[in-house]
PDB file of C-alpha atoms in Angstrom:
ATOM      1  CA  MET A   1       9.572 -11.435   6.522  1.00  0.00           C
ATOM      2  CA  THR A   2      11.929 -11.797   9.065  1.00  0.00           C
ATOM      3  CA  LEU A   3      14.320  -9.694  10.188  1.00  0.00           C
ATOM      4  CA  LEU A   4      17.499 -10.491   8.693  1.00  0.00           C
ATOM      5  CA  GLU A   5      15.149 -10.742   5.492  1.00  0.00           C
ATOM      6  CA  PHE A   6      14.383  -7.482   5.835  1.00  0.00           C
ATOM      7  CA  ILE A   7      17.870  -5.993   6.671  1.00  0.00           C
ATOM      8  CA  LYS A   8      19.483  -8.149   3.655  1.00  0.00           C
ATOM      9  CA  SER A   9      16.699  -6.443   1.523  1.00  0.00           C
ATOM     10  CA  HIS A  10      17.997  -3.052   1.984  1.00  0.00           C
ATOM     11  CA  ALA A  11      21.910  -3.747   1.293  1.00  0.00           C
ATOM     12  CA  LEU A  12      21.785  -1.953  -1.974  1.00  0.00           C
ATOM     13  CA  GLU A  13      19.853   0.987  -1.553  1.00  0.00           C
ATOM     14  CA  ASP A  14      21.383   4.265  -1.503  1.00  0.00           C
ATOM     15  CA  SER A  15      19.673   5.528   1.745  1.00  0.00           C
ATOM     16  CA  SER A  16      20.388   5.391   5.201  1.00  0.00           C
ATOM     17  CA  PHE A  17      18.479   2.179   5.578  1.00  0.00           C
ATOM     18  CA  GLY A  18      21.133   0.475   3.108  1.00  0.00           C
ATOM     19  CA  ASP A  19      24.011   2.129   5.041  1.00  0.00           C
ATOM     20  CA  LEU A  20      22.677   0.576   7.714  1.00  0.00           C
ATOM     21  CA  ALA A  21      22.314  -2.767   6.390  1.00  0.00           C
ATOM     22  CA  ASP A  22      25.427  -2.592   4.598  1.00  0.00           C
ATOM     23  CA  ASP A  23      27.233  -2.159   8.240  1.00  0.00           C
ATOM     24  CA  VAL A  24      25.397  -5.270   9.414  1.00  0.00           C
ATOM     25  CA  MET A  25      26.397  -7.483   6.163  1.00  0.00           C
ATOM     26  CA  GLY A  26      30.328  -6.266   7.011  1.00  0.00           C
ATOM     27  CA  ASP A  27      29.797  -7.140  10.645  1.00  0.00           C
ATOM     28  CA  LYS A  28      31.925  -9.747  11.753  1.00  0.00           C
ATOM     29  CA  ASN A  29      30.357 -10.346  15.364  1.00  0.00           C
ATOM     30  CA  PHE A  30      26.934  -9.363  14.145  1.00  0.00           C
ATOM     31  CA  PRO A  31      24.572 -12.317  16.108  1.00  0.00           C
ATOM     32  CA  TYR A  32      22.980 -13.434  12.404  1.00  0.00           C
ATOM     33  CA  ASP A  33      22.362 -16.737  14.400  1.00  0.00           C
ATOM     34  CA  GLN A  34      20.246 -15.369  17.089  1.00  0.00           C
ATOM     35  CA  GLY A  35      16.620 -14.539  17.810  1.00  0.00           C
ATOM     36  CA  GLU A  36      15.302 -11.561  16.233  1.00  0.00           C
ATOM     37  CA  GLU A  37      15.205 -10.505  20.223  1.00  0.00           C
ATOM     38  CA  ARG A  38      18.554 -10.846  20.435  1.00  0.00           C
ATOM     39  CA  ILE A  39      19.183  -9.106  16.510  1.00  0.00           C
ATOM     40  CA  ALA A  40      17.245  -6.567  17.569  1.00  0.00           C
ATOM     41  CA  SER A  41      18.832  -5.704  20.816  1.00  0.00           C
ATOM     42  CA  TYR A  42      22.578  -5.888  19.083  1.00  0.00           C
ATOM     43  CA  LEU A  43      21.361  -3.647  16.240  1.00  0.00           C
ATOM     44  CA  GLU A  44      19.766  -1.020  19.280  1.00  0.00           C
ATOM     45  CA  PHE A  45      23.100  -1.421  21.003  1.00  0.00           C
ATOM     46  CA  MET A  46      25.284  -0.542  17.748  1.00  0.00           C
ATOM     47  CA  LEU A  47      23.023   2.473  17.014  1.00  0.00           C
ATOM     48  CA  HIS A  48      23.086   3.504  20.236  1.00  0.00           C
ATOM     49  CA  ARG A  49      26.679   3.567  20.437  1.00  0.00           C
ATOM     50  CA  HIS A  50      26.837   5.723  17.246  1.00  0.00           C
ATOM     51  CA  GLY A  51      24.480   8.088  18.735  1.00  0.00           C
ATOM     52  CA  ASN A  52      21.670   6.898  15.924  1.00  0.00           C
ATOM     53  CA  VAL A  53      18.773   5.664  18.354  1.00  0.00           C
ATOM     54  CA  GLY A  54      15.838   7.196  16.085  1.00  0.00           C
ATOM     55  CA  MET A  55      17.663   5.406  12.887  1.00  0.00           C
ATOM     56  CA  PHE A  56      16.884   2.363  15.327  1.00  0.00           C
ATOM     57  CA  GLU A  57      13.227   3.411  16.088  1.00  0.00           C
ATOM     58  CA  GLU A  58      12.507   4.344  12.486  1.00  0.00           C
ATOM     59  CA  PHE A  59      14.335   0.563  11.181  1.00  0.00           C
ATOM     60  CA  MET A  60      12.435  -1.456  13.369  1.00  0.00           C
ATOM     61  CA  GLU A  61       8.907   0.563  12.491  1.00  0.00           C
ATOM     62  CA  ALA A  62       9.791   0.022   8.753  1.00  0.00           C
ATOM     63  CA  TYR A  63      10.628  -4.153   9.467  1.00  0.00           C
ATOM     64  CA  GLN A  64       7.086  -3.956  11.709  1.00  0.00           C
ATOM     65  CA  SER A  65       5.275  -2.831   8.759  1.00  0.00           C
ATOM     66  CA  HIS A  66       6.651  -5.321   6.669  1.00  0.00           C
ATOM     67  CA  LYS A  67       6.981  -7.967   9.011  1.00  0.00           C
ATOM     68  CA  ASP A  68       4.079  -9.849   7.258  1.00  0.00           C
ATOM     69  CA  VAL A  69       5.172  -9.623   3.352  1.00  0.00           C
ATOM     70  CA  GLU A  70       6.182 -12.884   1.627  1.00  0.00           C
ATOM     71  CA  VAL A  71       9.980 -12.596   0.388  1.00  0.00           C
ATOM     72  CA  GLU A  72       9.580 -13.063  -3.420  1.00  0.00           C
ATOM     73  CA  PHE A  73      10.936 -16.892  -4.512  1.00  0.00           C
ATOM     74  CA  ASN A  74      13.387 -15.188  -6.752  1.00  0.00           C
ATOM     75  CA  ASP A  75      14.935 -12.323  -4.622  1.00  0.00           C
ATOM     76  CA  LEU A  76      18.388 -14.246  -4.455  1.00  0.00           C
ATOM     77  CA  ASP A  77      20.065 -10.887  -2.561  1.00  0.00           C
ATOM     78  CA  THR A  78      17.512 -11.203   0.272  1.00  0.00           C
ATOM     79  CA  LYS A  79      17.346 -15.093   0.642  1.00  0.00           C
ATOM     80  CA  TYR A  80      20.790 -16.057   0.347  1.00  0.00           C
ATOM     81  CA  ALA A  81      23.173 -13.138   0.385  1.00  0.00           C
ATOM     82  CA  PRO A  82      25.694 -14.462   3.474  1.00  0.00           C
ATOM     83  CA  MET A  83      26.701 -11.609   5.670  1.00  0.00           C
ATOM     84  CA  ARG A  84      30.472 -11.389   6.793  1.00  0.00           C
ATOM     85  CA  ALA A  85      29.025 -12.976  10.058  1.00  0.00           C
ATOM     86  CA  GLU A  86      27.975 -15.955   8.500  1.00  0.00           C
ATOM     87  CA  ARG A  87      30.493 -16.235   5.930  1.00  0.00           C
ATOM     88  CA  TRP A  88      32.080 -19.586   7.397  1.00  0.00           C
ATOM     89  CA  GLU A  89      28.780 -21.715   7.430  1.00  0.00           C
ATOM     90  CA  PHE A  90      28.004 -20.482   4.037  1.00  0.00           C
ATOM     91  CA  LEU A  91      31.763 -21.548   2.685  1.00  0.00           C
ATOM     92  CA  LYS A  92      31.257 -24.491   4.591  1.00  0.00           C
ATOM     93  CA  ALA A  93      27.774 -25.669   2.912  1.00  0.00           C
ATOM     94  CA  ASN A  94      28.312 -24.446  -0.559  1.00  0.00           C
ATOM     95  CA  PHE A  95      32.228 -24.512  -1.169  1.00  0.00           C
ATOM     96  CA  SER A  96      33.176 -27.565  -2.583  1.00  0.00           C
ATOM     97  CA  CYS A  97      36.876 -28.890  -2.034  1.00  0.00           C
ATOM     98  CA  ASP A  98      38.408 -32.013  -4.263  1.00  0.00           C
ATOM     99  CA  LYS A  99      42.135 -31.294  -3.431  1.00  0.00           C
ATOM    100  CA  VAL A 100      44.236 -29.527  -1.305  1.00  0.00           C
ATOM    101  CA  ILE A 101      47.752 -27.356  -1.322  1.00  0.00           C
ATOM    102  CA  SER A 102      49.702 -28.118   1.876  1.00  0.00           C
ATOM    103  CA  VAL A 103      52.541 -25.623   2.845  1.00  0.00           C
ATOM    104  CA  GLY A 104      55.431 -26.762   5.290  1.00  0.00           C
ATOM    105  CA  GLU A 105      57.608 -29.016   5.906  1.00  0.00           C
ATOM    106  CA  PRO A 106      56.558 -32.760   6.785  1.00  0.00           C
ATOM    107  CA  GLY A 107      54.734 -32.829  10.417  1.00  0.00           C
ATOM    108  CA  ASP A 108      55.064 -28.774  10.154  1.00  0.00           C
ATOM    109  CA  ILE A 109      52.274 -28.069   8.116  1.00  0.00           C
ATOM    110  CA  TYR A 110      51.352 -24.368   8.534  1.00  0.00           C
ATOM    111  CA  ARG A 111      48.887 -23.110   6.021  1.00  0.00           C
ATOM    112  CA  ILE A 112      46.119 -25.334   3.679  1.00  0.00           C
ATOM    113  CA  TYR A 113      44.204 -24.500   0.475  1.00  0.00           C
ATOM    114  CA  ALA A 114      41.323 -26.404   0.125  1.00  0.00           C
ATOM    115  CA  ILE A 115      40.983 -26.259  -3.878  1.00  0.00           C
ATOM    116  CA  ASP A 116      37.510 -26.447  -5.853  1.00  0.00           C
ATOM    117  CA  SER A 117      38.883 -27.154  -9.010  1.00  0.00           C
ATOM    118  CA  ALA A 118      35.863 -26.458 -11.027  1.00  0.00           C
ATOM    119  CA  GLY A 119      35.473 -22.911  -9.730  1.00  0.00           C
ATOM    120  CA  LYS A 120      39.123 -22.885  -9.546  1.00  0.00           C
ATOM    121  CA  GLU A 121      39.621 -21.197  -6.004  1.00  0.00           C
ATOM    122  CA  ALA A 122      40.748 -22.240  -2.825  1.00  0.00           C
ATOM    123  CA  ILE A 123      39.891 -21.180   0.936  1.00  0.00           C
ATOM    124  CA  LYS A 124      43.054 -20.304   2.774  1.00  0.00           C
ATOM    125  CA  PHE A 125      43.385 -22.198   6.019  1.00  0.00           C
ATOM    126  CA  ASP A 126      46.289 -20.930   8.304  1.00  0.00           C
ATOM    127  CA  VAL A 127      47.106 -23.340  11.071  1.00  0.00           C
ATOM    128  CA  TYR A 128      48.362 -21.242  13.272  1.00  0.00           C
ATOM    129  CA  GLY A 129      46.910 -17.953  12.612  1.00  0.00           C
ATOM    130  CA  LYS A 130      44.878 -15.299  14.399  1.00  0.00           C
ATOM    131  CA  ARG A 131      42.137 -14.621  12.570  1.00  0.00           C
ATOM    132  CA  THR A 132      38.489 -16.165  12.901  1.00  0.00           C
ATOM    133  CA  LEU A 133      36.529 -17.806  10.985  1.00  0.00           C
ATOM    134  CA  THR A 134      34.689 -14.953   9.766  1.00  0.00           C
ATOM    135  CA  GLU A 135      37.879 -13.834   8.297  1.00  0.00           C
ATOM    136  CA  LEU A 136      38.815 -16.831   5.813  1.00  0.00           C
ATOM    137  CA  SER A 137      39.882 -15.603   2.274  1.00  0.00           C
ATOM    138  CA  VAL A 138      38.885 -17.301  -0.830  1.00  0.00           C
ATOM    139  CA  VAL A 139      41.729 -17.055  -3.286  1.00  0.00           C
ATOM    140  CA  GLU A 140      42.031 -17.598  -7.204  1.00  0.00           C
ATOM    141  CA  ILE A 141      44.358 -20.992  -7.558  1.00  0.00           C
ATOM    142  CA  GLU A 142      46.411 -19.159  -9.839  1.00  0.00           C
ATOM    143  CA  ASN A 143      47.391 -16.841  -7.165  1.00  0.00           C
ATOM    144  CA  ILE A 144      48.583 -19.471  -4.777  1.00  0.00           C
ATOM    145  CA  VAL A 145      52.679 -18.996  -4.565  1.00  0.00           C
ATOM    146  CA  ARG A 146      54.039 -22.375  -5.209  1.00  0.00           C
ATOM    147  CA  GLY A 147      57.438 -23.045  -4.161  1.00  0.00           C
ATOM    148  CA  ASN A 148      59.803 -26.086  -2.195  1.00  0.00           C
ATOM    149  CA  LEU A 149      57.239 -26.242   1.068  1.00  0.00           C
ATOM    150  CA  THR A 150      53.963 -26.452  -1.329  1.00  0.00           C
ATOM    151  CA  ARG A 151      52.448 -29.750  -2.017  1.00  0.00           C
ATOM    152  CA  GLU A 152      49.546 -30.647  -3.994  1.00  0.00           C
ATOM    153  CA  LEU A 153      47.473 -33.497  -1.895  1.00  0.00           C
ATOM    154  CA  SER A 154      43.932 -35.524  -1.883  1.00  0.00           C
ATOM    155  CA  VAL A 155      41.635 -34.783   0.646  1.00  0.00           C
ATOM    156  CA  ALA A 156      42.833 -37.815   2.178  1.00  0.00           C
ATOM    157  CA  GLU A 157      46.302 -37.385   1.776  1.00  0.00           C
ATOM    158  CA  ALA A 158      46.225 -33.779   3.537  1.00  0.00           C
ATOM    159  CA  LEU A 159      44.198 -35.231   6.039  1.00  0.00           C
ATOM    160  CA  ALA A 160      47.200 -37.787   6.843  1.00  0.00           C
ATOM    161  CA  ALA A 161      49.687 -35.193   6.972  1.00  0.00           C
ATOM    162  CA  LEU A 162      47.848 -33.276   9.038  1.00  0.00           C
ATOM    163  CA  ALA A 163      47.436 -35.927  11.493  1.00  0.00           C
ATOM    164  CA  GLU A 164      51.350 -35.993  11.581  1.00  0.00           C
ATOM    165  CA  ASN A 165      51.810 -32.198  12.580  1.00  0.00           C
ATOM    166  CA  LYS A 166      54.011 -32.199  15.897  1.00  0.00           C
ATOM    167  CA  PHE A 167      52.574 -29.570  17.874  1.00  0.00           C
ATOM    168  CA  GLU A 168      55.229 -29.012  20.618  1.00  0.00           C
ATOM    169  CA  GLY A 169      55.630 -26.622  23.333  1.00  0.00           C
ATOM    170  CA  THR A 170      53.119 -23.600  23.022  1.00  0.00           C
ATOM    171  CA  ARG A 171      52.589 -24.013  19.019  1.00  0.00           C
ATOM    172  CA  SER A 172      49.475 -25.202  18.926  1.00  0.00           C
ATOM    173  CA  PRO A 173      47.030 -24.825  16.225  1.00  0.00           C
ATOM    174  CA  THR A 174      44.331 -21.881  16.776  1.00  0.00           C
ATOM    175  CA  GLN A 175      41.008 -23.261  17.880  1.00  0.00           C
ATOM    176  CA  PRO A 176      37.866 -23.347  16.765  1.00  0.00           C
ATOM    177  CA  ASN A 177      39.640 -22.851  13.177  1.00  0.00           C
ATOM    178  CA  TYR A 178      41.455 -25.895  12.949  1.00  0.00           C
ATOM    179  CA  SER A 179      39.241 -28.461  14.375  1.00  0.00           C
ATOM    180  CA  GLU A 180      36.660 -26.878  11.679  1.00  0.00           C
ATOM    181  CA  MET A 181      39.186 -27.032   8.996  1.00  0.00           C
ATOM    182  CA  ILE A 182      39.274 -31.172   9.561  1.00  0.00           C
ATOM    183  CA  ASP A 183      35.625 -31.262   9.866  1.00  0.00           C
ATOM    184  CA  TYR A 184      35.374 -29.242   6.685  1.00  0.00           C
ATOM    185  CA  LEU A 185      37.904 -31.323   4.973  1.00  0.00           C
ATOM    186  CA  THR A 186      37.016 -34.734   6.349  1.00  0.00           C
ATOM    187  CA  SER A 187      33.236 -34.292   4.775  1.00  0.00           C
ATOM    188  CA  HIS A 188      35.367 -33.793   1.519  1.00  0.00           C
ATOM    189  CA  ARG A 189      37.056 -36.640   1.928  1.00  0.00           C
ATOM    190  CA  LYS A 190      36.449 -39.065  -1.126  1.00  0.00           C
ATOM    191  CA  ASP A 191      37.094 -42.688   0.615  1.00  0.00           C
ATOM    192  CA  LYS A 192      35.199 -42.286   3.446  1.00  0.00           C
ATOM    193  CA  ASN A 193      34.031 -45.301   5.257  1.00  0.00           C
TER     194      ASN A 193
END
């Protein structure tokens, strides 16, 4: 069992370990993609900062005693529950997109909804927004407000429309969000050559 799996295995518990796991699952800056040494260092720092040094030592002792335990194949919460910090990687790998709703004038699209028609949901991307990729929202398609500036497009049409956006003066798309959105849409384009 890895340290991440150990953390996730406690997420639904009503205990001090469960509270810690819930905090970790909701931490948008948690270094989930780093090695165990870095993860342990981050946990120690955060717990020390909040006056819980004893909790860190207790948690790591418990982890050491469970480290060699194999995770059950059907323990989906432990194996697959995404942390907030890994939300974008999870969405990128698992969220389908078959069409797009764009919001804005031609040459000035400021929002994109990547639609999963089967799941009736969409990832909401703000071209100029300051939110990080871990803060992207998934919305129900029926809750998308449609007006004069919304257009339903194929993924290829949306990419072409975004390529025509004019980023003038100090108004430029938020990076790396914009590049990641383009890469995500490109990976779902049906007419790839």
